[in-house]
Amino acid sequence: MELYKQGAESKIFTTTFSDRKAIVKERFSRQYRNKALDLSIRKERTKAEAKAILKCKQGGIATPVIYSLDLKNYIIIMEHINGQTVNDYLTNMNGTLDNNGKLTKLLTNIGAIIGKMHSLGVFHGDLTTSNVILKEDDTLVLIDFGLSHFNPSIEDKAVDLYVLERAFVSTHSYLSDLFSVIIDGYKSSYELDVQAVVNQYLNVRSRGRKRQMIG
Amino acid sequence: MVISIGFEGSANKLAIGIVKDGEVLANCRRTYISPPGEGFLPRETAKHHQDNIVLLLKETIETSGIRLEQIDIVCFTKGPGIGTCLTGVAAVARTLAQLWNKPLIPVNHCIAHIEMGRLITGSDNPTVLYVSGGNTQVIAYSGKYYRIFGETIDIAVGNCLDRFARVLKLSNDPSPGYNIEQMAKNGKKFLKLPYVVKGMDVSFSGILSYIEEKAPSLLSSGEYTPEDLCFSLQETIFAMLIETTERAMSHCQSKEVLIVGGVGCNERLQDMMKIMCEERNAVLYATDERFCIDNGVMIAHTGALMHNSGYKTTWENTFCTQRFRTDEVEVTWRS
């Protein structure tokens, strides 16, 4: 097994599972955390991730296939997705102009997938551009469901959009005007009361500390 | 060469510092300490600042060993902070700038913390964790701005600690957070508290309500000691901070962390951050209470950076504001 990436809470290794390329996601023990806290966080997140991936897949959203789940060691073995993260894609574009509306299409699709996920009753909890993988055939795959849960409130859904916006704007500041395209995509696929979510998202957005308050 | 004097009084610390091209000549401070069980109130804190500022100014000038006419620029905290405290200190800075006929530079308090941390530790382009009584932000520099990756969506981490110290009636001398830190060292039994991370953002108000409500019965039944509760609270909220900092590092592929702000002198927080950094081959930069806690030098230093990069402002723009975000300031002195 080869270490592929170390995130904030897990190590990702590449391997093969029954001749297929796979990744091993291990929520390893964090030495900086209190032991009891560490165990409960690792357990809860491993469970949440497996459940959300399954539910999304059943609902027709592209997520990695889970090959094996080990709740004792907090390990999930899943399909290796070939592609690059949307974060990398946007960084590599590095400010070049949108060619033939490809970027607009990508952002609309991201919004549409989130809308669909919310319609299925899944809250992601950590939506960043690093957690959406773009495959070569332009399919988008959602990953990293460790902070997810089911039956989100309107507030939760709004927070998902807000977290994405923040990650989007802080790393790709030159694209900040384009976030509205993601919201348009979201509106196209969300099946419940879209306006309620969008209004709440505007509320959440205005909440950050020490913002200018007008009126 | 610029000799810069900085005035800071956005919260309960009144501080004046003098700096000459990054060399600290004087760093003087008076802290307003409220009785146990109480926080500091705006009116009384502002009164403290007004009563002390002239004496503190004399002390600072004497410590620095310079003559008044050697001072080139006067800097003060424009915000964010408590309105009455900011305006009182700014009035003094404005008067002196006119009296001495020197440029007056309004400085963002949060940016000053970051620049001071960079100066003292020599870190180049760190991911910054800014933690204090009024602020909790994870910051990274990109394209002329310090961008906020994650922040608290309600109260600041220091405010959460301070308010819990009031529940336990701990002394506010030298600071409630310091006393919690000392108590926590003797805590053993961990109480599971809510752990609230939303993407890169954190929330503390729910945790505070939870522990405030539970504390009286847990303590009176003898199930937990005050030390255990301090320990549990620190372990939980610091783990949240480390995790969000690490998320930001992972997202920007950064290999440096800088901790600034008053809570940044907590040694347990520094230890936890250090362990996290070692686990991912990153480097931790932290400072001690002289520069973590609000000080005048950071205002003087940041003002000098602004001045040297050609910053000028009109007299009408030297006002104060309680709301002044880190990501509003164009960083003209960095490439």
Coordinates of C-alpha atoms in Angstrom, one line a residue:
Chain A
M1 CA 0.0 0.0 0.0
E2 CA 1.2 3.4 -0.9
L3 CA 0.3 6.6 0.9
Y4 CA -1.6 8.7 -1.6
K5 CA -2.8 11.7 0.5
Q6 CA -3.0 12.7 4.1
G7 CA -6.0 14.9 4.9
A8 CA -7.1 16.5 8.1
E9 CA -8.6 13.3 9.5
S10 CA -7.6 10.4 7.3
K11 CA -4.8 8.8 5.4
I12 CA -5.6 7.6 1.9
F13 CA -3.6 4.7 0.5
T14 CA -3.8 3.2 -3.0
T15 CA -4.1 -0.5 -3.4
T16 CA -5.9 -3.2 -5.4
F17 CA -9.0 -5.0 -4.3
S18 CA -9.8 -8.1 -6.3
D19 CA -7.8 -6.8 -9.2
R20 CA -9.5 -3.4 -9.2
K21 CA -7.7 -0.2 -8.3
A22 CA -8.9 0.8 -4.8
I23 CA -8.2 3.3 -2.1
V24 CA -8.0 2.6 1.6
K25 CA -9.3 5.4 3.7
E26 CA -8.1 5.1 7.3
R27 CA -9.3 7.5 10.0
F28 CA -6.1 7.2 11.9
S29 CA -5.7 8.1 15.6
R30 CA -4.8 11.7 16.1
Q31 CA -2.2 12.1 18.8
Y32 CA -3.2 15.7 19.6
R33 CA -6.7 14.7 20.6
N34 CA -7.9 13.3 23.8
K35 CA -8.3 9.5 23.5
A36 CA -12.0 9.3 24.2
L37 CA -12.8 12.1 21.9
D38 CA -10.5 10.6 19.2
L39 CA -12.3 7.3 19.3
S40 CA -15.8 8.7 19.1
I41 CA -15.0 11.1 16.3
R42 CA -13.3 8.4 14.2
K43 CA -16.2 5.9 14.7
E44 CA -19.0 8.4 14.0
R45 CA -17.4 9.7 10.9
T46 CA -16.5 6.3 9.4
K47 CA -20.2 5.2 9.9
A48 CA -21.5 8.5 8.6
E49 CA -19.4 8.2 5.5
A50 CA -20.4 4.7 4.6
K51 CA -24.1 5.4 5.1
A52 CA -24.1 8.6 3.0
I53 CA -22.1 7.1 0.1
L54 CA -24.6 4.2 0.0
K55 CA -27.6 6.5 0.1
C56 CA -26.3 8.8 -2.6
K57 CA -25.4 5.9 -4.9
Q58 CA -28.9 4.5 -4.5
G59 CA -30.3 7.9 -5.5
G60 CA -28.2 8.0 -8.6
I61 CA -25.4 10.3 -7.5
A62 CA -21.9 9.2 -8.5
T63 CA -19.9 8.2 -5.4
P64 CA -17.1 5.7 -5.0
V65 CA -18.2 2.0 -4.6
I66 CA -17.5 0.7 -1.1
Y67 CA -15.7 -2.6 -1.2
S68 CA -15.1 -3.2 2.5
L69 CA -15.9 -1.5 5.8
D70 CA -14.0 -2.1 9.0
L71 CA -15.6 -0.3 11.9
K72 CA -13.1 -1.7 14.4
N73 CA -10.1 -0.1 12.7
Y74 CA -12.1 2.8 11.1
I75 CA -11.1 1.8 7.6
I76 CA -13.2 2.0 4.4
I77 CA -11.9 0.4 1.2
M78 CA -13.5 1.9 -1.8
E79 CA -13.2 2.4 -5.5
H80 CA -10.4 4.5 -6.8
I81 CA -11.8 7.3 -8.9
N82 CA -9.7 8.4 -11.9
G83 CA -9.8 12.1 -12.3
Q84 CA -8.8 15.3 -10.7
T85 CA -10.4 17.3 -8.0
V86 CA -12.4 20.4 -9.1
N87 CA -9.9 22.4 -6.9
D88 CA -7.0 21.2 -9.0
Y89 CA -9.0 21.7 -12.2
L90 CA -9.7 25.3 -11.4
T91 CA -6.2 26.0 -10.2
N92 CA -4.7 24.6 -13.4
M93 CA -7.0 26.7 -15.4
N94 CA -5.4 29.6 -13.5
G95 CA -7.5 32.5 -14.6
T96 CA -7.9 31.5 -18.3
L97 CA -11.1 32.4 -19.8
D98 CA -14.0 30.0 -19.9
N99 CA -13.6 28.0 -23.1
N100 CA -16.9 27.3 -24.9
G101 CA -18.9 27.5 -21.7
K102 CA -17.1 24.5 -20.3
L103 CA -16.6 26.1 -16.9
T104 CA -20.2 27.3 -16.7
K105 CA -21.4 23.8 -17.5
L106 CA -19.1 22.3 -14.8
L107 CA -20.3 24.7 -12.2
T108 CA -24.0 24.2 -13.1
N109 CA -23.4 20.4 -12.8
I110 CA -21.8 20.9 -9.4
G111 CA -24.9 22.8 -8.3
A112 CA -27.2 20.2 -9.8
I113 CA -25.6 17.4 -7.9
I114 CA -25.8 19.2 -4.6
G115 CA -29.5 19.9 -5.3
K116 CA -30.0 16.2 -6.0
M117 CA -28.2 15.1 -2.9
H118 CA -30.3 17.4 -0.7
S119 CA -33.4 16.1 -2.4
L120 CA -32.3 12.6 -1.3
G121 CA -32.1 13.9 2.3
V122 CA -28.3 13.9 2.6
F123 CA -26.3 16.7 4.1
H124 CA -22.6 16.7 3.1
G125 CA -21.1 18.9 5.8
D126 CA -17.8 19.5 4.1
L127 CA -18.4 20.6 0.6
T128 CA -15.3 22.0 -0.9
T129 CA -14.0 22.0 -4.4
S130 CA -11.4 19.4 -3.2
N131 CA -14.3 17.0 -2.4
V132 CA -15.7 16.9 -5.9
I133 CA -13.8 14.8 -8.5
L134 CA -14.1 15.5 -12.2
K135 CA -13.6 12.3 -14.3
E136 CA -12.3 12.4 -17.8
D137 CA -15.8 11.8 -19.2
D138 CA -17.0 14.9 -17.3
T139 CA -18.9 12.9 -14.6
L140 CA -18.7 14.5 -11.2
V141 CA -18.1 12.2 -8.2
L142 CA -18.8 13.3 -4.6
I143 CA -16.4 12.2 -1.9
D144 CA -15.5 12.7 1.8
F145 CA -18.8 12.3 3.6
G146 CA -17.3 12.1 7.1
L147 CA -19.3 15.1 8.4
S148 CA -22.5 14.1 6.7
H149 CA -25.9 13.2 8.2
F150 CA -29.4 12.5 7.0
N151 CA -32.6 14.5 7.0
P152 CA -31.0 17.9 6.9
S153 CA -32.9 21.0 7.9
I154 CA -33.2 24.0 5.6
E155 CA -30.4 25.5 7.7
D156 CA -28.1 22.5 7.1
K157 CA -28.7 22.7 3.3
A158 CA -27.9 26.4 3.4
V159 CA -24.7 25.7 5.3
D160 CA -23.6 23.2 2.7
L161 CA -24.0 25.9 0.0
Y162 CA -22.3 28.5 2.2
V163 CA -19.3 26.2 3.0
L164 CA -18.9 25.5 -0.7
E165 CA -19.0 29.2 -1.5
R166 CA -16.4 30.0 1.1
A167 CA -14.0 27.3 -0.1
F168 CA -14.7 28.4 -3.7
V169 CA -14.1 32.1 -3.2
S170 CA -11.1 31.7 -0.9
T171 CA -9.1 29.5 -3.3
H172 CA -10.4 30.7 -6.6
S173 CA -11.0 34.4 -5.8
Y174 CA -10.9 35.4 -9.5
L175 CA -14.0 33.2 -10.1
S176 CA -16.0 34.7 -7.2
D177 CA -18.7 36.1 -9.5
L178 CA -19.4 32.7 -10.8
F179 CA -20.8 31.2 -7.6
S180 CA -24.2 32.2 -8.7
V181 CA -23.9 29.7 -11.6
I182 CA -23.6 26.9 -9.0
I183 CA -26.8 28.2 -7.3
D184 CA -28.6 28.2 -10.6
G185 CA -27.6 24.6 -11.1
Y186 CA -28.8 23.8 -7.6
K187 CA -32.2 25.4 -8.3
S188 CA -32.6 23.2 -11.4
S189 CA -32.4 19.9 -9.5
Y190 CA -33.6 20.6 -6.0
E191 CA -37.1 19.1 -5.7
L192 CA -38.5 20.8 -2.6
D193 CA -38.9 24.5 -1.8
V194 CA -35.8 26.0 -3.5
Q195 CA -36.6 29.5 -2.4
A196 CA -36.6 28.5 1.3
V197 CA -33.1 27.1 0.9
V198 CA -31.8 30.1 -1.1
N199 CA -33.2 32.6 1.4
Q200 CA -31.7 30.7 4.3
Y201 CA -28.4 30.6 2.4
L202 CA -28.5 34.4 2.2
N203 CA -29.2 34.5 5.9
V204 CA -26.2 32.3 6.8
R205 CA -24.0 34.3 4.5
S206 CA -24.8 37.6 6.3
R207 CA -24.0 36.0 9.7
G208 CA -20.2 36.0 9.8
R209 CA -18.7 38.0 12.6
K210 CA -17.9 41.7 12.2
R211 CA -19.4 42.0 8.8
Q212 CA -20.6 45.5 7.7
M213 CA -24.2 45.8 8.6
I214 CA -26.2 48.2 6.4
G215 CA -29.6 49.4 7.5
Chain B
M1 CA 14.2 54.1 8.5
V2 CA 10.9 54.7 10.3
I3 CA 10.3 54.9 14.0
S4 CA 6.6 54.1 14.6
I5 CA 4.5 54.4 17.7
G6 CA 1.3 52.2 18.0
F7 CA -1.7 52.6 20.2
E8 CA -4.0 49.7 20.9
G9 CA -7.1 49.5 23.1
S10 CA -9.7 47.6 21.3
A11 CA -10.6 45.3 24.3
N12 CA -9.5 45.2 27.9
K13 CA -5.8 45.7 27.2
L14 CA -4.4 49.2 26.8
A15 CA -1.0 49.0 25.1
I16 CA 1.5 51.3 23.4
G17 CA 4.6 50.1 21.5
I18 CA 7.4 51.6 19.6
V19 CA 9.2 49.9 16.8
K20 CA 12.1 50.8 14.5
D21 CA 12.3 48.8 11.3
G22 CA 11.0 45.7 13.0
E23 CA 13.1 46.2 16.1
V24 CA 11.0 46.4 19.2
L25 CA 12.0 49.5 21.3
A26 CA 9.2 49.4 23.8
N27 CA 6.2 47.2 24.5
C28 CA 4.1 48.5 27.4
R29 CA 0.7 47.3 28.5
R30 CA -2.0 47.8 31.2
T31 CA -4.9 45.3 31.5
Y32 CA -8.3 46.1 32.9
I33 CA -9.2 43.2 35.2
S34 CA -12.8 42.8 36.3
P35 CA -13.9 41.0 39.5
P36 CA -14.3 37.1 39.4
G37 CA -17.6 36.0 37.9
E38 CA -17.9 39.2 35.8
G39 CA -16.7 40.2 32.3
F40 CA -15.4 43.6 31.4
L41 CA -18.0 46.1 30.4
P42 CA -17.4 48.7 27.7
R43 CA -17.9 51.8 29.8
E44 CA -15.6 50.8 32.6
T45 CA -13.0 49.4 30.3
A46 CA -13.0 52.7 28.3
K47 CA -12.6 54.6 31.6
H48 CA -9.6 52.4 32.5
H49 CA -8.0 53.3 29.2
Q50 CA -8.7 57.0 29.5
D51 CA -7.3 57.0 33.1
N52 CA -4.1 55.2 32.1
I53 CA -3.1 56.3 28.6
V54 CA -1.1 59.4 29.5
L55 CA 1.0 57.6 32.2
L56 CA 1.4 54.6 29.9
L57 CA 2.6 56.9 27.1
K58 CA 5.3 58.4 29.3
E59 CA 6.4 54.9 30.4
T60 CA 6.6 53.7 26.8
I61 CA 8.7 56.7 25.7
E62 CA 11.0 56.3 28.7
T63 CA 11.5 52.6 28.0
S64 CA 12.2 53.1 24.4
G65 CA 15.0 55.6 25.1
I66 CA 14.1 57.8 22.1
R67 CA 13.2 61.5 22.0
L68 CA 9.6 62.5 20.9
E69 CA 10.8 64.2 17.8
Q70 CA 12.4 61.0 16.5
I71 CA 8.9 59.4 16.0
D72 CA 8.0 59.4 12.3
I73 CA 4.5 58.0 12.3
V74 CA 1.6 57.5 14.7
C75 CA -0.5 54.4 14.4
F76 CA -3.7 53.3 16.1
T77 CA -6.3 50.5 16.0
K78 CA -9.1 51.4 13.7
G79 CA -11.0 48.2 14.5
P80 CA -12.5 45.7 15.1
G81 CA -13.1 46.1 18.8
I82 CA -15.3 47.7 21.4
G83 CA -16.5 51.1 20.2
T84 CA -16.0 53.2 23.3
C85 CA -12.5 51.7 23.9
L86 CA -11.4 52.3 20.3
T87 CA -12.6 55.9 20.1
G88 CA -10.9 57.0 23.4
V89 CA -7.5 55.6 22.3
A90 CA -7.9 57.0 18.8
A91 CA -8.6 60.4 20.1
V92 CA -5.2 60.4 21.9
A93 CA -3.4 59.1 18.7
R94 CA -5.1 61.8 16.6
T95 CA -4.2 64.5 19.0
L96 CA -0.5 63.5 19.1
A97 CA -0.3 63.2 15.3
Q98 CA -1.5 66.8 15.0
L99 CA 0.6 68.0 17.9
W100 CA 3.8 66.4 16.4
N101 CA 2.6 67.0 12.8
K102 CA 3.2 63.3 11.8
P103 CA 1.2 61.0 9.5
L104 CA -1.6 59.1 11.3
I105 CA -2.1 55.5 10.2
P106 CA -5.3 53.5 11.1
V107 CA -4.6 49.8 11.4
N108 CA -6.7 46.7 11.3
H109 CA -6.3 44.8 14.6
C110 CA -6.4 41.3 13.1
I111 CA -3.9 42.1 10.4
A112 CA -1.6 43.5 13.0
H113 CA -1.7 40.2 15.0
I114 CA -0.7 38.3 11.8
E115 CA 2.1 40.7 10.8
M116 CA 3.5 40.8 14.4
G117 CA 3.5 37.0 14.4
R118 CA 5.3 36.9 11.1
L119 CA 7.9 39.4 12.3
I120 CA 8.7 37.7 15.6
T121 CA 8.8 34.1 14.2
G122 CA 10.2 34.8 10.8
S123 CA 7.6 32.6 9.1
D124 CA 7.1 33.4 5.5
N125 CA 3.7 32.4 4.3
P126 CA 1.9 30.5 7.1
T127 CA -1.7 29.3 7.5
V128 CA -2.7 31.5 10.4
L129 CA -4.9 30.5 13.4
Y130 CA -6.0 33.7 15.0
V131 CA -7.6 33.0 18.4
S132 CA -8.6 35.5 21.0
G133 CA -11.5 36.7 23.1
G134 CA -13.1 38.4 20.2
N135 CA -11.9 36.5 17.2
T136 CA -11.5 33.0 15.9
Q137 CA -10.3 32.7 12.3
V138 CA -8.3 30.4 10.1
I139 CA -6.5 32.6 7.6
A140 CA -4.3 32.2 4.5
Y141 CA -2.8 34.8 2.3
S142 CA -3.7 34.8 -1.4
G143 CA -3.7 37.6 -4.0
K144 CA -3.2 40.7 -1.9
Y145 CA -5.7 39.7 0.8
Y146 CA -5.7 37.7 4.0
R147 CA -8.6 35.4 3.3
I148 CA -10.7 33.8 6.0
F149 CA -10.9 30.1 5.4
G150 CA -12.8 29.2 8.5
E151 CA -14.1 31.1 11.4
T152 CA -16.5 30.8 14.3
I153 CA -20.1 31.3 13.3
D154 CA -21.0 32.6 16.7
I155 CA -18.8 33.4 19.7
A156 CA -15.0 33.5 19.8
V157 CA -13.1 30.7 21.5
G158 CA -11.6 33.0 24.1
N159 CA -15.1 34.3 24.9
C160 CA -16.2 30.7 25.4
L161 CA -13.4 30.1 27.9
D162 CA -13.8 33.4 29.6
R163 CA -17.5 32.8 30.1
F164 CA -16.9 29.3 31.5
A165 CA -14.4 30.8 33.9
R166 CA -17.2 33.0 35.2
V167 CA -19.4 30.0 35.9
L168 CA -16.6 28.6 38.0
K169 CA -15.9 32.1 39.5
L170 CA -12.3 31.9 38.6
S171 CA -10.1 35.0 38.9
N172 CA -9.7 37.3 35.9
D173 CA -6.1 38.0 36.9
P174 CA -4.0 37.8 34.8
S175 CA -6.7 36.4 32.5
P176 CA -9.5 33.9 32.9
G177 CA -8.1 31.8 30.0
Y178 CA -4.8 31.5 31.8
N179 CA -6.5 30.2 35.0
I180 CA -8.6 27.7 33.0
E181 CA -5.3 26.5 31.5
Q182 CA -3.7 25.9 34.9
M183 CA -6.8 24.1 36.2
A184 CA -7.0 21.9 33.1
K185 CA -3.5 20.6 33.8
N186 CA -5.0 18.8 36.8
G187 CA -8.1 17.5 35.0
K188 CA -8.4 13.7 34.5
K189 CA -11.9 12.7 33.8
F190 CA -13.1 13.6 30.3
L191 CA -16.7 14.8 29.8
K192 CA -18.0 14.3 26.3
L193 CA -19.2 17.6 24.9
P194 CA -20.7 18.5 21.6
Y195 CA -18.0 18.7 18.9
V196 CA -19.1 21.3 16.3
V197 CA -17.2 21.6 13.0
K198 CA -19.0 22.7 9.9
G199 CA -16.7 22.4 7.0
M200 CA -14.0 24.8 8.0
D201 CA -16.1 26.7 10.4
V202 CA -16.6 26.1 14.1
S203 CA -19.3 27.0 16.6
F204 CA -18.8 27.4 20.4
S205 CA -22.1 28.8 21.7
G206 CA -23.8 25.4 21.9
I207 CA -20.9 23.8 23.7
L208 CA -20.9 26.7 26.2
S209 CA -24.7 26.4 26.8
Y210 CA -24.3 22.7 27.3
I211 CA -21.5 22.9 29.9
E212 CA -23.0 25.9 31.6
E213 CA -26.2 24.0 32.1
K214 CA -24.6 20.7 33.2
A215 CA -21.8 22.1 35.4
P216 CA -23.7 22.9 38.6
S217 CA -25.1 19.3 39.0
L218 CA -21.9 17.6 37.8
L219 CA -19.9 19.5 40.4
S220 CA -22.3 19.2 43.3
S221 CA -22.7 15.5 42.8
G222 CA -18.9 15.2 42.9
E223 CA -19.0 13.3 39.6
Y224 CA -16.6 15.8 38.0
T225 CA -14.2 18.4 39.5
P226 CA -13.9 21.9 38.2
E227 CA -10.5 20.8 36.9
D228 CA -12.1 18.0 34.9
L229 CA -14.5 20.4 33.3
C230 CA -11.8 22.9 32.3
F231 CA -9.8 20.0 30.9
S232 CA -12.7 18.6 28.9
L233 CA -13.7 22.0 27.5
Q234 CA -10.1 22.8 26.4
E235 CA -9.6 19.4 24.9
T236 CA -12.8 19.6 22.9
I237 CA -12.6 23.1 21.6
F238 CA -8.9 23.0 20.8
A239 CA -9.3 19.8 18.9
M240 CA -11.9 21.6 16.8
L241 CA -9.4 24.4 16.1
I242 CA -6.6 22.1 15.2
E243 CA -8.8 20.1 12.9
T244 CA -10.1 23.2 10.9
T245 CA -6.5 24.6 10.7
E246 CA -5.4 21.3 9.3
R247 CA -8.3 21.3 6.8
A248 CA -7.2 24.7 5.5
M249 CA -3.5 23.5 5.3
S250 CA -4.6 20.5 3.4
H251 CA -6.7 22.5 1.1
C252 CA -3.9 25.1 0.3
Q253 CA -1.0 22.6 0.6
S254 CA 0.6 24.7 3.3
K255 CA 3.5 23.6 5.4
E256 CA 3.6 26.4 8.0
V257 CA 1.2 27.3 10.8
L258 CA 1.3 30.5 12.8
I259 CA -0.8 30.9 16.0
V260 CA -1.6 34.5 17.0
G261 CA -4.0 36.1 19.4
G262 CA -4.5 35.9 23.2
V263 CA -5.6 32.3 23.3
G264 CA -2.5 31.5 21.2
C265 CA -0.3 31.7 24.4
N266 CA -2.2 28.6 25.8
E267 CA 0.5 26.0 25.9
R268 CA -1.9 23.1 25.6
L269 CA -3.1 24.6 22.3
Q270 CA 0.5 25.1 21.1
D271 CA 1.3 21.5 22.1
M272 CA -1.6 20.1 20.2
M273 CA -0.8 22.1 17.1
K274 CA 2.8 21.0 17.3
I275 CA 1.8 17.3 17.4
M276 CA -0.5 17.9 14.4
C277 CA 2.3 19.7 12.5
E278 CA 4.8 16.9 13.2
E279 CA 2.3 14.3 11.9
R280 CA 2.2 16.1 8.5
N281 CA 5.8 17.4 8.3
A282 CA 4.8 21.0 8.8
V283 CA 6.3 23.7 11.0
L284 CA 4.6 25.5 13.9
Y285 CA 5.4 29.1 14.7
A286 CA 4.0 30.5 17.9
T287 CA 4.9 33.4 20.2
D288 CA 4.6 34.1 23.9
E289 CA 2.3 36.4 25.9
R290 CA 4.3 39.6 25.0
F291 CA 3.3 39.4 21.4
C292 CA 0.3 37.0 21.4
I293 CA -1.8 39.2 23.7
D294 CA -2.9 42.5 22.3
N295 CA 0.0 44.9 22.2
G296 CA 1.0 48.3 20.8
V297 CA 4.0 47.0 18.9
M298 CA 1.9 45.1 16.4
I299 CA 0.0 48.2 15.6
A300 CA 3.2 50.2 15.2
H301 CA 4.8 47.5 13.1
T302 CA 1.9 47.1 10.8
G303 CA 1.4 50.8 10.4
A304 CA 5.1 51.1 9.4
L305 CA 4.6 48.4 6.8
M306 CA 1.6 50.3 5.4
H307 CA 3.5 53.6 5.5
N308 CA 6.5 52.1 3.7
S309 CA 4.3 50.7 0.9
G310 CA 3.0 54.2 0.3
Y311 CA -0.2 54.2 2.3
K312 CA -1.7 57.6 2.9
T313 CA -5.1 58.5 4.2
T314 CA -7.1 61.7 4.6
W315 CA -7.9 63.0 8.1
E316 CA -11.6 62.2 7.6
N317 CA -10.7 58.5 7.1
T318 CA -9.0 58.1 10.5
F319 CA -12.2 57.0 12.2
C320 CA -12.8 53.8 14.2
T321 CA -15.2 51.0 13.4
Q322 CA -16.3 48.0 15.4
R323 CA -16.8 45.9 12.3
F324 CA -13.6 45.7 10.3
R325 CA -12.9 42.3 8.8
T326 CA -9.5 40.8 8.1
D327 CA -10.4 40.2 4.5
E328 CA -11.3 43.8 3.8
V329 CA -7.7 45.1 3.9
E330 CA -5.6 45.2 0.7
V331 CA -2.2 44.0 1.7
T332 CA 0.0 46.4 -0.2
W333 CA 3.2 45.4 1.5
R334 CA 3.3 41.7 0.4
S335 CA 3.7 40.4 -3.1

